[in-house]
Amino acid sequence: MATIIDGVKVAAEVRGRAAEEVRELAAHGVTPCLAVVLVGDDPASASYVRMKERDCAEVGIESRDHRLSATTSQQELDDLIDALNADPAVHGILVQMPLPEHLDPESVIERIDPAKDVDGFHPESLGHLVRGLPGFRACTPAGVMEMLRAYDIDPSGMRAVVIGRSTIVGKPMALLLLEANATVTVCHSRTKDLEAVCREADLVVAAIGRPKMVDASYIKPGAVVIDVGINRTDEGMVGDVDFAAVEPIASAITPVPGGVGPMTRAMLMANTVAAARSAAPREQG
Ligand code: NAD
């Protein structure tokens, strides 16, 4: 029987610590503020934004809601980002992805002031991660690292396999595990004999986007299994891991829902508070 890594619980602890820091900042006259930009009316994006705003309210972060129509031009979006970059009261800027087709996500990400890049997607943030320098880490992989810490799982010396090489999850995940002294292999859609590679691993992180793809044949008995996947299926939300099949052989595993998802949101709060803290001396002149 595996330990079930409770993302809801660890996320609440992360928000609790962020709320404490908010109170400390209040003593210095600073209220952390996150600007949330939502373009268009995709229902999933709208629901993510609502949850993020609810988290902000709980932690004591001011959230500023910028809802733009689906026909917003690149220039209008750029102008809004420029205004948010220039506003000293705004500490973090989050542009909810995906954007409507006619808008360029890369130029939007690059336009955000790296000091306000609480999503950790800006090339400067990623560059700092590669170089091992302080900076904003992407929320999902940072959330995974926080969960491992909370459950005293030290990746040092472990063989870790990350399945998925996206810029928002797989690549930064691999770099964070490397920073934590794991021996990291990154797998993807072209990896040959994926099951055999995964079976070597002490720690498997699945960030694929394929419901229940990782079954027991991928997992070495006693391995730690982190499921980043969020897949909406007829049976509701499921991960990339076949939980029922893998749980009996893993030593620890994250459920979906209630695993990595809540951690991603909690790390956004932590990053926003950190952004406000870094900006505080500047604000105080
Ligand atoms: P993506 O589509 O950008 O990347 C998926 C990766 O999986 C690619 O690198 C691809 O090479 C790899 N892949 C696809 N099919 C494969 C196969 N058959 N075998 C091996 N590798 C394969 O997705 P993403 O943005 O990295 O997200 C991955 C999953 O994580 C999705 O389900 C997404 O919804 C979820 N996600 C969850 C959170 C969270 O907070 N829990 C955050 C971001 C993404």
Tab-separated table of C-alpha atoms and ligand atoms in Angstrom:
chain	number	residue	atom	x	y	z
A	1	MET	CA	0.000	0.000	0.000
A	2	ALA	CA	1.450	3.299	-1.081
A	3	THR	CA	1.483	6.518	0.886
A	4	ILE	CA	-1.054	8.784	-0.783
A	5	ILE	CA	0.577	12.184	-1.203
A	6	ASP	CA	-2.148	14.632	-0.247
A	7	GLY	CA	-1.825	17.708	-2.451
A	8	VAL	CA	-4.840	19.370	-0.872
A	9	LYS	CA	-3.183	19.233	2.550
A	10	VAL	CA	0.291	20.345	1.403
A	11	ALA	CA	-1.244	23.135	-0.696
A	12	ALA	CA	-3.142	24.394	2.373
A	13	GLU	CA	0.164	24.474	4.289
A	14	VAL	CA	1.823	26.451	1.470
A	15	ARG	CA	-1.085	28.931	1.440
A	16	GLY	CA	-0.898	29.173	5.244
A	17	ARG	CA	2.787	30.126	5.078
A	18	ALA	CA	2.025	32.619	2.275
A	19	ALA	CA	-0.760	34.164	4.411
A	20	GLU	CA	1.689	34.578	7.283
A	21	GLU	CA	4.103	36.405	4.993
A	22	VAL	CA	1.248	38.593	3.755
A	23	ARG	CA	0.631	39.665	7.357
A	24	GLU	CA	4.334	40.482	7.792
A	25	LEU	CA	4.322	42.526	4.583
A	26	ALA	CA	1.191	44.364	5.753
A	27	ALA	CA	3.234	45.631	8.704
A	28	HIS	CA	5.468	47.312	6.103
A	29	GLY	CA	2.467	48.731	4.259
A	30	VAL	CA	2.676	46.276	1.355
A	31	THR	CA	-0.275	44.248	0.037
A	32	PRO	CA	0.788	41.657	-2.539
A	33	CYS	CA	-1.206	42.064	-5.736
A	34	LEU	CA	-1.699	39.633	-8.605
A	35	ALA	CA	-3.088	40.860	-11.928
A	36	VAL	CA	-4.965	38.071	-13.680
A	37	VAL	CA	-5.557	38.485	-17.415
A	38	LEU	CA	-8.138	36.301	-19.139
A	39	VAL	CA	-8.719	36.707	-22.870
A	40	GLY	CA	-11.874	35.159	-24.305
A	41	ASP	CA	-14.466	32.962	-22.670
A	42	ASP	CA	-13.043	29.438	-22.569
A	43	PRO	CA	-14.979	27.856	-19.666
A	44	ALA	CA	-12.013	25.807	-18.355
A	45	SER	CA	-9.778	28.918	-18.315
A	46	ALA	CA	-12.528	30.954	-16.634
A	47	SER	CA	-12.845	28.316	-13.939
A	48	TYR	CA	-9.047	28.213	-13.363
A	49	VAL	CA	-9.064	31.999	-13.013
A	50	ARG	CA	-11.931	31.880	-10.491
A	51	MET	CA	-10.022	29.324	-8.391
A	52	LYS	CA	-6.863	31.439	-8.476
A	53	GLU	CA	-8.822	34.498	-7.374
A	54	ARG	CA	-10.375	32.513	-4.529
A	55	ASP	CA	-6.886	31.400	-3.420
A	56	CYS	CA	-5.750	35.048	-3.495
A	57	ALA	CA	-8.662	36.056	-1.257
A	58	GLU	CA	-7.822	33.299	1.231
A	59	VAL	CA	-4.137	34.239	1.401
A	60	GLY	CA	-4.761	37.992	1.557
A	61	ILE	CA	-3.396	38.777	-1.904
A	62	GLU	CA	-5.265	41.450	-3.824
A	63	SER	CA	-6.321	40.095	-7.211
A	64	ARG	CA	-7.049	42.376	-10.132
A	65	ASP	CA	-9.234	40.849	-12.722
A	66	HIS	CA	-8.674	41.874	-16.367
A	67	ARG	CA	-11.172	40.146	-18.647
A	68	LEU	CA	-10.708	40.890	-22.325
A	69	SER	CA	-12.943	39.853	-25.185
A	70	ALA	CA	-11.944	37.007	-27.521
A	71	THR	CA	-11.404	39.592	-30.281
A	72	THR	CA	-8.778	41.565	-28.327
A	73	SER	CA	-5.862	42.530	-30.590
A	74	GLN	CA	-2.210	41.776	-29.847
A	75	GLN	CA	-1.649	45.533	-29.476
A	76	GLU	CA	-4.396	45.846	-26.852
A	77	LEU	CA	-3.003	42.919	-24.893
A	78	ASP	CA	0.545	44.277	-25.171
A	79	ASP	CA	-0.655	47.686	-23.940
A	80	LEU	CA	-2.320	46.092	-20.906
A	81	ILE	CA	0.843	44.148	-20.048
A	82	ASP	CA	2.940	47.314	-20.407
A	83	ALA	CA	0.579	49.126	-18.038
A	84	LEU	CA	0.718	46.284	-15.491
A	85	ASN	CA	4.524	46.149	-15.766
A	86	ALA	CA	4.665	49.883	-15.017
A	87	ASP	CA	2.208	49.776	-12.087
A	88	PRO	CA	4.193	49.523	-8.824
A	89	ALA	CA	1.121	48.236	-6.955
A	90	VAL	CA	1.042	45.102	-9.165
A	91	HIS	CA	3.578	42.471	-8.062
A	92	GLY	CA	2.616	39.494	-10.213
A	93	ILE	CA	1.122	39.171	-13.700
A	94	LEU	CA	-0.628	36.028	-14.849
A	95	VAL	CA	-1.934	35.707	-18.382
A	96	GLN	CA	-4.176	32.647	-18.489
A	97	MET	CA	-3.220	30.246	-21.280
A	98	PRO	CA	-4.213	29.156	-23.864
A	99	LEU	CA	-4.796	32.453	-25.642
A	100	PRO	CA	-7.133	32.702	-28.647
A	101	GLU	CA	-5.423	31.547	-31.873
A	102	HIS	CA	-4.706	35.022	-33.271
A	103	LEU	CA	-2.582	36.032	-30.256
A	104	ASP	CA	1.073	35.046	-29.861
A	105	PRO	CA	1.684	33.429	-26.452
A	106	GLU	CA	5.487	33.635	-26.758
A	107	SER	CA	5.558	37.395	-27.248
A	108	VAL	CA	3.097	37.814	-24.360
A	109	ILE	CA	5.267	35.714	-22.029
A	110	GLU	CA	8.386	37.653	-23.048
A	111	ARG	CA	6.661	41.006	-22.554
A	112	ILE	CA	5.962	40.413	-18.861
A	113	ASP	CA	8.523	42.057	-16.571
A	114	PRO	CA	10.626	39.103	-15.269
A	115	ALA	CA	10.290	40.602	-11.748
A	116	LYS	CA	6.522	40.000	-12.043
A	117	ASP	CA	6.722	36.639	-13.834
A	118	VAL	CA	4.985	34.616	-11.110
A	119	ASP	CA	4.155	31.818	-13.586
A	120	GLY	CA	7.893	31.312	-14.153
A	121	PHE	CA	7.491	31.031	-17.947
A	122	HIS	CA	9.679	34.010	-18.984
A	123	PRO	CA	12.971	33.077	-20.690
A	124	GLU	CA	14.853	34.934	-17.947
A	125	SER	CA	13.158	32.818	-15.252
A	126	LEU	CA	13.930	29.642	-17.190
A	127	GLY	CA	17.511	30.814	-17.727
A	128	HIS	CA	17.916	31.380	-13.994
A	129	LEU	CA	16.597	27.872	-13.368
A	130	VAL	CA	19.137	26.393	-15.797
A	131	ARG	CA	21.932	28.364	-14.137
A	132	GLY	CA	20.785	27.494	-10.596
A	133	LEU	CA	20.165	31.149	-9.743
A	134	PRO	CA	17.253	32.450	-7.654
A	135	GLY	CA	14.155	33.287	-9.665
A	136	PHE	CA	10.573	32.278	-10.237
A	137	ARG	CA	10.123	28.564	-10.827
A	138	ALA	CA	7.190	27.304	-12.895
A	139	CYS	CA	4.375	26.561	-10.456
A	140	THR	CA	3.607	22.935	-11.373
A	141	PRO	CA	7.126	21.495	-11.094
A	142	ALA	CA	7.810	23.714	-8.064
A	143	GLY	CA	4.651	22.261	-6.512
A	144	VAL	CA	5.909	18.731	-7.131
A	145	MET	CA	9.189	19.536	-5.361
A	146	GLU	CA	7.260	21.026	-2.427
A	147	MET	CA	5.153	17.833	-2.140
A	148	LEU	CA	8.267	15.667	-2.114
A	149	ARG	CA	9.762	17.858	0.648
A	150	ALA	CA	6.539	17.678	2.668
A	151	TYR	CA	6.676	13.880	2.589
A	152	ASP	CA	10.452	13.700	3.278
A	153	ILE	CA	11.135	12.187	-0.141
A	154	ASP	CA	14.654	13.273	-1.049
A	155	PRO	CA	15.378	12.844	-4.778
A	156	SER	CA	19.137	12.958	-4.153
A	157	GLY	CA	20.748	9.931	-5.786
A	158	MET	CA	17.422	8.650	-7.109
A	159	ARG	CA	16.914	7.637	-10.709
A	160	ALA	CA	14.107	9.935	-11.819
A	161	VAL	CA	12.186	9.642	-15.073
A	162	VAL	CA	10.113	12.594	-16.267
A	163	ILE	CA	7.639	11.658	-19.004
A	164	GLY	CA	6.913	14.814	-21.021
A	165	ARG	CA	9.210	17.595	-22.219
A	166	SER	CA	6.959	20.664	-22.306
A	167	THR	CA	8.399	24.031	-21.322
A	168	ILE	CA	5.847	24.502	-18.552
A	169	VAL	CA	6.128	21.089	-16.896
A	170	GLY	CA	8.539	18.436	-18.225
A	171	LYS	CA	11.692	20.505	-18.842
A	172	PRO	CA	11.598	22.611	-15.651
A	173	MET	CA	10.647	19.455	-13.695
A	174	ALA	CA	13.750	17.690	-14.992
A	175	LEU	CA	15.937	20.674	-14.077
A	176	LEU	CA	14.507	20.944	-10.549
A	177	LEU	CA	15.081	17.226	-9.963
A	178	LEU	CA	18.626	17.602	-11.304
A	179	GLU	CA	19.153	20.527	-8.916
A	180	ALA	CA	17.970	18.182	-6.142
A	181	ASN	CA	20.701	15.715	-7.189
A	182	ALA	CA	18.531	13.105	-8.897
A	183	THR	CA	19.836	11.265	-11.960
A	184	VAL	CA	17.268	12.432	-14.467
A	185	THR	CA	16.002	10.940	-17.718
A	186	VAL	CA	13.489	12.882	-19.793
A	187	CYS	CA	11.152	10.771	-21.929
A	188	HIS	CA	8.711	11.890	-24.613
A	189	SER	CA	6.573	10.723	-27.501
A	190	ARG	CA	9.604	9.441	-29.455
A	191	THR	CA	11.192	7.528	-26.578
A	192	LYS	CA	11.729	3.874	-27.458
A	193	ASP	CA	10.598	1.234	-24.977
A	194	LEU	CA	9.224	3.776	-22.556
A	195	GLU	CA	8.006	1.123	-20.130
A	196	ALA	CA	11.501	-0.320	-19.711
A	197	VAL	CA	13.038	3.120	-19.146
A	198	CYS	CA	10.390	3.945	-16.531
A	199	ARG	CA	10.829	0.590	-14.791
A	200	GLU	CA	14.405	1.641	-13.944
A	201	ALA	CA	13.146	4.658	-12.047
A	202	ASP	CA	12.898	5.275	-8.297
A	203	LEU	CA	10.756	8.325	-9.089
A	204	VAL	CA	8.419	8.723	-12.065
A	205	VAL	CA	6.788	12.044	-12.947
A	206	ALA	CA	4.079	11.684	-15.600
A	207	ALA	CA	3.252	14.906	-17.495
A	208	ILE	CA	1.839	13.570	-20.725
A	209	GLY	CA	-1.850	14.362	-21.121
A	210	ARG	CA	-2.948	10.751	-21.850
A	211	PRO	CA	-5.502	9.266	-19.500
A	212	LYS	CA	-4.176	6.379	-17.370
A	213	MET	CA	-1.329	5.651	-19.807
A	214	VAL	CA	1.166	4.760	-17.074
A	215	ASP	CA	0.078	1.372	-15.786
A	216	ALA	CA	1.796	-1.157	-13.519
A	217	SER	CA	4.109	-2.286	-16.354
A	218	TYR	CA	5.927	1.096	-16.132
A	219	ILE	CA	6.594	1.019	-12.408
A	220	LYS	CA	9.336	-0.597	-10.366
A	221	PRO	CA	7.967	-1.883	-7.045
A	222	GLY	CA	8.556	0.755	-4.362
A	223	ALA	CA	8.898	3.683	-6.783
A	224	VAL	CA	7.459	7.129	-6.057
A	225	VAL	CA	4.878	8.135	-8.666
A	226	ILE	CA	3.839	11.732	-9.316
A	227	ASP	CA	0.917	12.245	-11.671
A	228	VAL	CA	0.759	15.705	-13.237
A	229	GLY	CA	-1.837	14.759	-15.858
A	230	ILE	CA	-5.280	16.316	-15.932
A	231	ASN	CA	-7.546	14.574	-18.411
A	232	ARG	CA	-11.270	15.129	-18.637
A	233	THR	CA	-12.934	11.836	-19.569
A	234	ASP	CA	-16.402	10.276	-19.397
A	235	GLU	CA	-15.522	8.990	-15.947
A	236	GLY	CA	-14.520	12.490	-14.788
A	237	MET	CA	-11.042	13.930	-14.245
A	238	VAL	CA	-8.262	11.326	-14.385
A	239	GLY	CA	-4.489	11.537	-14.409
A	240	ASP	CA	-1.854	10.080	-16.718
A	241	VAL	CA	-1.350	7.234	-14.245
A	242	ASP	CA	-3.690	4.291	-13.791
A	243	PHE	CA	-3.975	4.920	-10.054
A	244	ALA	CA	-5.815	1.684	-9.181
A	245	ALA	CA	-3.176	-0.434	-10.946
A	246	VAL	CA	-0.089	1.475	-9.758
A	247	GLU	CA	-0.984	2.328	-6.153
A	248	PRO	CA	-0.488	-1.237	-4.848
A	249	ILE	CA	3.130	-1.372	-6.088
A	250	ALA	CA	4.308	2.225	-5.563
A	251	SER	CA	5.770	3.438	-2.254
A	252	ALA	CA	4.068	6.826	-2.634
A	253	ILE	CA	1.701	8.250	-5.233
A	254	THR	CA	-0.283	11.399	-5.942
A	255	PRO	CA	-4.000	11.108	-6.704
A	256	VAL	CA	-5.900	12.990	-9.416
A	257	PRO	CA	-7.715	15.091	-8.433
A	258	GLY	CA	-6.228	16.210	-5.120
A	259	GLY	CA	-2.555	15.823	-6.013
A	260	VAL	CA	-0.430	18.130	-8.146
A	261	GLY	CA	-3.334	20.393	-9.240
A	262	PRO	CA	-3.855	22.164	-5.902
A	263	MET	CA	-0.066	22.497	-5.517
A	264	THR	CA	0.232	24.417	-8.788
A	265	ARG	CA	-2.240	27.011	-7.536
A	266	ALA	CA	-0.595	27.217	-4.113
A	267	MET	CA	2.838	27.846	-5.652
A	268	LEU	CA	1.360	30.733	-7.640
A	269	MET	CA	0.384	32.296	-4.315
A	270	ALA	CA	3.872	31.670	-2.908
A	271	ASN	CA	5.490	33.200	-6.007
A	272	THR	CA	3.233	36.277	-5.815
A	273	VAL	CA	4.118	36.867	-2.169
A	274	ALA	CA	7.810	36.416	-3.038
A	275	ALA	CA	7.427	38.983	-5.848
A	276	ALA	CA	5.873	41.470	-3.412
A	277	ARG	CA	8.642	40.838	-0.886
A	278	SER	CA	11.350	41.498	-3.483
A	279	ALA	CA	9.598	44.664	-4.603
A	280	ALA	CA	9.026	45.923	-1.038
A	281	PRO	CA	12.387	47.670	-0.526
A	282	ARG	CA	11.940	49.448	-3.857
A	283	GLU	CA	8.476	50.641	-2.837
A	284	GLN	CA	9.747	51.944	0.451
A	285	GLY	CA	12.232	54.013	-1.524
B	1	NAD	P1	2.123	19.016	-23.516
B	1	NAD	O1	1.086	18.482	-24.434
B	1	NAD	O2	2.742	20.335	-23.768
B	1	NAD	O3	3.307	17.953	-23.405
B	1	NAD	C1	3.050	16.583	-23.313
B	1	NAD	C2	4.348	15.838	-23.382
B	1	NAD	O4	4.044	14.450	-23.317
B	1	NAD	C3	5.137	16.070	-24.659
B	1	NAD	O5	6.450	16.441	-24.318
B	1	NAD	C4	5.117	14.728	-25.384
B	1	NAD	O6	6.366	14.414	-25.987
B	1	NAD	C5	4.814	13.737	-24.273
B	1	NAD	N1	4.024	12.619	-24.777
B	1	NAD	C6	2.868	12.661	-25.479
B	1	NAD	N2	2.472	11.415	-25.781
B	1	NAD	C7	3.394	10.577	-25.275
B	1	NAD	C8	3.552	9.160	-25.274
B	1	NAD	N3	2.654	8.369	-25.866
B	1	NAD	N4	4.631	8.655	-24.657
B	1	NAD	C9	5.535	9.447	-24.052
B	1	NAD	N5	5.434	10.783	-24.026
B	1	NAD	C10	4.376	11.347	-24.626
B	1	NAD	O7	1.454	18.955	-22.067
B	1	NAD	P2	1.818	19.712	-20.694
B	1	NAD	O8	1.373	21.116	-20.767
B	1	NAD	O9	3.218	19.400	-20.296
B	1	NAD	O10	0.825	18.931	-19.716
B	1	NAD	C11	0.941	17.546	-19.503
B	1	NAD	C12	-0.244	17.087	-18.673
B	1	NAD	O11	-0.193	17.736	-17.425
B	1	NAD	C13	-1.614	17.432	-19.249
B	1	NAD	O12	-2.539	16.436	-18.871
B	1	NAD	C14	-1.983	18.733	-18.560
B	1	NAD	O13	-3.375	18.935	-18.463
B	1	NAD	C15	-1.386	18.475	-17.214
B	1	NAD	N6	-1.024	19.678	-16.465
B	1	NAD	C16	-1.384	19.682	-15.161
B	1	NAD	C17	-1.054	20.743	-14.366
B	1	NAD	C18	-1.434	20.689	-12.925
B	1	NAD	O14	-1.521	21.698	-12.284
B	1	NAD	N7	-1.660	19.486	-12.369
B	1	NAD	C19	-0.381	21.838	-14.896
B	1	NAD	C20	0.010	21.803	-16.243
B	1	NAD	C21	-0.324	20.706	-17.015
